[in-house]
CSV table of C-alpha atoms in Angstrom, one decimal:
chain,number,residue,atom,x,y,z
A,646,MET,CA,50.2,-45.4,9.1
A,647,ALA,CA,50.7,-48.8,7.5
A,648,GLU,CA,50.1,-52.4,8.4
A,649,GLY,CA,51.1,-55.5,6.5
A,650,PHE,CA,53.9,-58.0,6.1
A,651,ASN,CA,56.4,-59.4,3.6
A,652,ILE,CA,57.2,-63.0,2.9
A,653,SER,CA,59.1,-64.7,0.1
A,654,GLY,CA,57.1,-64.2,-3.1
A,655,MET,CA,54.5,-61.7,-1.7
A,656,SER,CA,54.0,-58.5,0.2
A,657,ILE,CA,50.7,-56.8,1.3
A,658,HIS,CA,50.2,-53.5,3.0
A,659,HIS,CA,47.3,-51.3,4.1
A,660,THR,CA,48.4,-47.7,4.1
A,661,VAL,CA,46.7,-44.5,5.5
A,662,SER,CA,48.4,-41.1,4.9
A,663,ASN,CA,47.6,-37.5,5.4
A,664,GLU,CA,50.7,-36.0,3.6
A,665,ALA,CA,50.7,-34.8,0.1
A,666,THR,CA,53.7,-35.7,-2.1
A,667,GLY,CA,55.3,-33.3,-4.6
A,668,SER,CA,55.9,-35.6,-7.5
A,669,PHE,CA,55.4,-39.1,-8.8
A,670,ALA,CA,57.7,-41.7,-7.3
A,671,LEU,CA,58.3,-43.6,-10.5
A,672,HIS,CA,59.5,-47.2,-10.5
A,673,CYS,CA,58.8,-50.7,-11.7
A,674,HIS,CA,58.8,-54.2,-10.0
A,675,THR,CA,59.4,-57.7,-11.1
A,676,THR,CA,56.1,-58.8,-9.4
A,677,PHE,CA,52.4,-58.6,-10.2
A,678,GLU,CA,50.8,-55.7,-8.4
A,679,ILE,CA,47.2,-54.9,-7.2
A,680,TYR,CA,46.3,-51.5,-5.8
A,681,TYR,CA,43.0,-51.1,-4.2
A,682,PHE,CA,42.1,-47.5,-3.7
A,683,ILE,CA,39.8,-46.6,-0.8
A,684,ASN,CA,39.7,-42.8,-0.6
A,685,GLY,CA,41.6,-39.5,-1.0
A,686,ARG,CA,42.9,-37.5,-3.9
A,687,VAL,CA,45.7,-39.3,-5.7
A,688,SER,CA,47.1,-39.8,-9.2
A,689,TYR,CA,48.7,-42.9,-10.7
A,690,LEU,CA,51.0,-42.6,-13.7
A,691,VAL,CA,51.2,-46.0,-15.5
A,692,GLU,CA,53.4,-46.3,-18.6
A,693,GLY,CA,52.5,-42.7,-19.6
A,694,LYS,CA,48.8,-42.9,-18.8
A,695,ARG,CA,47.4,-41.0,-15.8
A,696,TYR,CA,44.7,-42.3,-13.6
A,697,GLU,CA,42.7,-40.4,-10.9
A,698,PRO,CA,41.0,-43.4,-9.2
A,699,SER,CA,37.6,-43.1,-7.7
A,700,PRO,CA,36.9,-44.7,-4.3
A,701,HIS,CA,36.9,-48.5,-4.3
A,702,SER,CA,38.7,-48.9,-7.6
A,703,ILE,CA,41.5,-51.3,-8.5
A,704,LEU,CA,44.6,-51.0,-10.7
A,705,LEU,CA,46.4,-54.1,-11.9
A,706,MET,CA,50.0,-54.1,-13.1
A,707,SER,CA,52.1,-56.9,-14.7
A,708,PRO,CA,55.8,-57.3,-13.9
A,709,GLY,CA,58.0,-54.6,-15.4
A,710,THR,CA,55.2,-52.0,-15.6
A,711,PHE,CA,56.7,-48.5,-15.1
A,712,HIS,CA,54.5,-46.5,-12.7
A,713,GLY,CA,54.3,-44.0,-9.9
A,714,VAL,CA,51.9,-42.5,-7.4
A,715,LYS,CA,51.4,-38.9,-6.3
A,716,ILE,CA,49.2,-38.0,-3.3
A,717,GLU,CA,47.6,-34.7,-4.3
A,718,THR,CA,46.3,-33.3,-1.0
A,719,ASP,CA,46.7,-33.7,2.7
A,720,GLU,CA,43.2,-35.2,3.1
A,721,ARG,CA,43.0,-38.8,4.2
A,722,TYR,CA,44.5,-41.2,1.6
A,723,GLU,CA,43.9,-45.0,2.0
A,724,ARG,CA,44.8,-47.9,-0.1
A,725,TYR,CA,45.9,-51.6,-0.2
A,726,ALA,CA,48.9,-52.6,-2.1
A,727,LEU,CA,49.7,-56.3,-3.0
A,728,HIS,CA,52.8,-57.6,-4.7
A,729,PHE,CA,53.2,-61.3,-5.6
A,730,ASN,CA,55.0,-63.7,-7.7
A,731,LYS,CA,53.4,-66.1,-10.2
A,732,SER,CA,55.1,-69.0,-8.3
A,733,LEU,CA,52.5,-68.7,-5.5
A,734,LEU,CA,49.8,-69.8,-7.9
A,735,SER,CA,49.0,-73.4,-9.0
A,736,GLU,CA,50.3,-74.1,-12.5
A,737,ASP,CA,47.0,-75.2,-13.8
A,738,ARG,CA,45.2,-72.0,-12.7
A,739,ALA,CA,47.9,-69.4,-13.1
A,740,GLN,CA,47.2,-68.5,-16.8
A,741,ILE,CA,43.5,-67.8,-16.3
A,742,LEU,CA,43.9,-66.1,-12.9
A,743,LEU,CA,46.5,-63.7,-14.3
A,744,SER,CA,44.6,-63.0,-17.6
A,745,PRO,CA,43.0,-59.7,-16.3
A,746,PHE,CA,46.5,-58.2,-15.9
A,747,THR,CA,47.0,-58.0,-19.7
A,748,GLY,CA,43.6,-56.5,-20.3
A,749,LYS,CA,41.3,-57.3,-23.2
A,750,GLU,CA,43.6,-55.4,-25.6
A,751,GLY,CA,46.8,-56.8,-24.1
A,752,ARG,CA,47.8,-53.4,-22.8
A,753,GLY,CA,49.6,-54.7,-19.6
A,754,GLU,CA,47.5,-52.9,-17.0
A,755,ILE,CA,43.8,-52.6,-16.2
A,756,TYR,CA,41.6,-50.4,-14.1
A,757,PHE,CA,38.3,-51.3,-12.5
A,758,GLU,CA,35.8,-49.0,-10.6
A,759,ARG,CA,33.1,-50.0,-8.1
A,760,ALA,CA,35.1,-52.9,-6.8
A,761,ASP,CA,33.2,-52.7,-3.5
A,762,SER,CA,30.2,-54.3,-5.3
A,763,TYR,CA,32.3,-57.5,-5.5
A,764,SER,CA,33.4,-57.3,-1.8
A,765,ILE,CA,37.0,-57.0,-2.9
A,766,GLU,CA,38.1,-55.4,0.4
A,767,SER,CA,37.2,-58.5,2.3
A,768,TYR,CA,39.7,-60.5,0.2
A,769,PHE,CA,42.5,-58.1,1.2
A,770,HIS,CA,41.5,-58.4,4.8
A,771,SER,CA,41.8,-62.2,4.6
A,772,LEU,CA,45.3,-61.9,3.2
A,773,LEU,CA,46.3,-59.4,5.8
A,774,GLU,CA,45.1,-61.7,8.5
A,775,CYS,CA,47.7,-64.3,7.4
A,776,GLY,CA,50.4,-62.1,8.8
A,777,SER,CA,49.3,-62.9,12.4
A,778,LEU,CA,49.3,-66.7,11.8
A,779,GLY,CA,52.0,-69.2,12.5
A,780,GLU,CA,54.5,-69.7,9.6
A,781,GLY,CA,53.2,-73.2,8.6
A,782,LEU,CA,49.5,-72.2,8.5
A,783,ARG,CA,50.4,-68.9,6.8
A,784,GLU,CA,52.3,-70.5,4.0
A,785,TYR,CA,49.4,-72.9,3.5
A,786,LEU,CA,46.6,-70.3,3.5
A,787,ILE,CA,48.3,-67.5,1.5
A,788,PRO,CA,48.1,-69.2,-2.0
A,789,ILE,CA,44.5,-70.2,-1.3
A,790,ARG,CA,43.4,-66.7,-0.3
A,791,LEU,CA,45.5,-65.1,-3.1
A,792,GLU,CA,43.7,-67.3,-5.7
A,793,ALA,CA,40.4,-66.4,-4.1
A,794,LEU,CA,41.1,-62.7,-4.6
A,795,LEU,CA,42.3,-63.2,-8.2
A,796,SER,CA,39.2,-65.3,-8.9
A,797,GLN,CA,37.0,-62.4,-7.8
A,798,ILE,CA,38.9,-60.0,-10.0
A,799,LEU,CA,38.5,-62.4,-12.9
A,800,ARG,CA,34.8,-62.4,-12.3
A,801,MET,CA,34.8,-58.6,-12.4
A,802,GLU,CA,36.5,-58.6,-15.7
A,803,HIS,CA,34.2,-61.1,-17.3
A,804,SER,CA,31.1,-59.4,-16.0
A,805,GLY,CA,31.6,-56.4,-18.2
A,806,ASP,CA,29.3,-53.4,-18.3
A,807,ALA,CA,26.2,-55.4,-19.1
A,808,GLY,CA,27.0,-57.9,-16.4
A,809,ASP,CA,27.5,-55.1,-13.9
A,810,GLU,CA,24.1,-53.6,-14.7
A,811,GLN,CA,22.5,-57.0,-14.3
A,812,ASP,CA,24.3,-57.7,-11.0
A,813,GLN,CA,23.3,-54.2,-9.7
A,814,SER,CA,19.7,-54.5,-10.8
A,815,GLY,CA,19.4,-57.9,-9.2
A,816,ALA,CA,20.9,-56.5,-6.0
A,817,VAL,CA,18.3,-53.7,-5.8
A,818,GLU,CA,15.5,-56.3,-6.4
A,819,ARG,CA,16.8,-58.4,-3.5
A,820,ILE,CA,17.1,-55.4,-1.2
A,821,LEU,CA,13.5,-54.3,-2.0
A,822,ALA,CA,12.2,-57.7,-1.4
A,823,TYR,CA,14.1,-57.9,2.0
A,824,LEU,CA,12.8,-54.4,3.0
A,825,ASN,CA,9.2,-55.3,2.3
A,826,ARG,CA,9.4,-58.6,4.1
A,827,ASN,CA,11.0,-57.0,7.2
A,828,LEU,CA,9.4,-53.6,7.5
A,829,SER,CA,8.9,-53.9,11.2
A,830,ASP,CA,12.5,-54.8,11.9
A,831,ALA,CA,15.2,-52.3,12.9
A,832,ILE,CA,16.9,-51.8,9.5
A,833,SER,CA,20.0,-49.6,8.9
A,834,LEU,CA,22.4,-49.0,6.1
A,835,ASP,CA,25.0,-50.8,8.1
A,836,SER,CA,22.9,-53.9,8.4
A,837,LEU,CA,22.0,-53.8,4.7
A,838,SER,CA,25.6,-53.3,3.8
A,839,GLU,CA,26.6,-56.4,5.7
A,840,ARG,CA,23.8,-58.5,4.4
A,841,PHE,CA,24.2,-57.7,0.7
A,842,PHE,CA,28.0,-57.2,0.7
A,843,LEU,CA,27.9,-53.7,-0.6
A,844,SER,CA,29.4,-50.5,0.9
A,845,LYS,CA,26.8,-48.2,2.3
A,846,ASN,CA,27.6,-45.4,-0.2
A,847,HIS,CA,27.4,-47.8,-3.2
A,848,LEU,CA,24.2,-49.5,-1.9
A,849,ASN,CA,22.4,-46.1,-1.5
A,850,TYR,CA,23.7,-45.0,-4.9
A,851,LEU,CA,22.3,-48.2,-6.6
A,852,PHE,CA,19.0,-47.9,-4.7
A,853,LYS,CA,18.5,-44.3,-5.6
A,854,GLN,CA,19.3,-44.9,-9.2
A,855,ALA,CA,16.7,-47.7,-9.3
A,856,THR,CA,13.9,-46.2,-7.1
A,857,GLY,CA,14.5,-42.4,-7.2
A,858,THR,CA,14.8,-42.2,-3.5
A,859,THR,CA,17.0,-43.3,-0.6
A,860,VAL,CA,16.6,-46.4,1.5
A,861,LYS,CA,15.6,-44.3,4.5
A,862,ASN,CA,12.9,-42.4,2.6
A,863,TYR,CA,11.6,-45.6,1.0
A,864,LEU,CA,11.3,-47.2,4.4
A,865,ILE,CA,9.5,-44.2,5.9
A,866,HIS,CA,6.9,-44.1,3.1
A,867,LYS,CA,6.3,-47.9,3.2
A,868,ARG,CA,5.9,-47.9,7.0
A,869,VAL,CA,3.5,-44.9,6.9
A,870,ALA,CA,1.4,-46.6,4.3
A,871,ALA,CA,1.3,-49.8,6.3
A,872,ALA,CA,0.4,-48.0,9.5
A,873,HIS,CA,-2.3,-46.0,7.7
A,874,SER,CA,-3.9,-49.3,6.6
A,875,LEU,CA,-3.8,-50.7,10.1
A,876,ILE,CA,-5.3,-47.5,11.6
A,877,ARG,CA,-8.2,-47.5,9.1
A,878,GLN,CA,-8.9,-51.1,10.3
A,879,GLY,CA,-9.2,-49.8,13.9
A,880,CYS,CA,-5.7,-50.3,15.2
A,881,PRO,CA,-4.7,-47.5,17.6
A,882,ALA,CA,-2.1,-45.2,16.0
A,883,ALA,CA,0.6,-45.9,18.6
A,884,VAL,CA,0.3,-49.7,18.2
A,885,ALA,CA,0.2,-49.4,14.4
A,886,ALA,CA,3.4,-47.2,14.4
A,887,GLN,CA,5.2,-49.8,16.5
A,888,ARG,CA,4.0,-52.7,14.4
A,889,VAL,CA,5.4,-51.3,11.2
A,890,GLY,CA,8.8,-50.4,12.6
A,891,PHE,CA,8.6,-46.9,14.1
A,892,ARG,CA,10.4,-46.8,17.4
A,893,ASP,CA,9.5,-43.3,18.3
A,894,TYR,CA,5.8,-42.1,18.0
A,895,SER,CA,6.7,-38.4,17.5
A,896,ALA,CA,8.8,-39.3,14.5
A,897,PHE,CA,5.9,-41.5,13.2
A,898,PHE,CA,3.4,-38.7,13.7
A,899,LYS,CA,5.6,-36.1,11.9
A,900,ALA,CA,6.2,-38.5,9.0
A,901,TYR,CA,2.5,-39.5,8.8
A,902,LYS,CA,1.3,-35.9,8.6
A,903,LYS,CA,3.9,-35.0,6.0
A,904,ILE,CA,3.0,-38.0,3.8
A,905,ILE,CA,-0.7,-38.5,4.3
A,906,GLY,CA,-1.5,-34.8,4.9
A,907,ALA,CA,-3.6,-35.4,8.0
A,908,SER,CA,-3.1,-36.7,11.5
A,909,PRO,CA,-3.5,-40.5,12.3
A,910,ALA,CA,-6.7,-39.8,14.3
A,911,ASP,CA,-8.4,-38.7,11.0
A,912,ALA,CA,-7.9,-42.2,9.6
A,913,MET,CA,-9.6,-44.0,12.5
A,914,PRO,CA,-13.0,-45.5,11.6
A,915,GLN,CA,-15.9,-43.4,12.9
A,916,GLU,CA,-18.4,-44.9,15.3
A,917,ASP,CA,-22.0,-44.8,14.2
């Protein structure tokens, strides 16, 4: 399955496949190329160097780069492929926007992992959307959206490892602050992913690296602690559970006993 479109100077396609290929389909193009890998087991051979990309990674190639791809298994393989000419970019910005394609050592291709932490997929979506627009509007928007994508890739390159760590640490701090401000709200990985522009898997990975536990487990412990405090102040257990975000009392009771080691009734103040 594939969706996308071709115009003069650019083509973009979103491809999903479940068929392995027996060998590398080697070729080269006269355009700049960006491959955004989503999932599956695949190998890229680029000027004699082999890549086995991880989910949400990007491979950039300059014109004339000899390369090929081989789908290793029949499991779902998904990627975006973008080809474009330099002529689509404004002259005053082209040099800096295309600088990541040469790499810091001028090697002519470059590979990035964890591109989802920069919301790269949304930039591909915005370009794909142009295919459904009228010709005039499409020709106007494509250069703008292409430069937006390239600007984000440029940001990735200049962040470097230290920058990545700083960005990720800051993201976890913002997530923790949000969770503690909104304990009583219905919070899911989907909602956090949308709010903080991170994929669910990457968000949970960063969170666990920083806190030692998952978002779900963190929320349960914080809510139980908050409910325990309310119950000790005389608040009925069912009301306390609801106030801190538990929607089901049996789930609250089970979590409370596991974490506190006693039932909620034991925390109620005793009458004289």
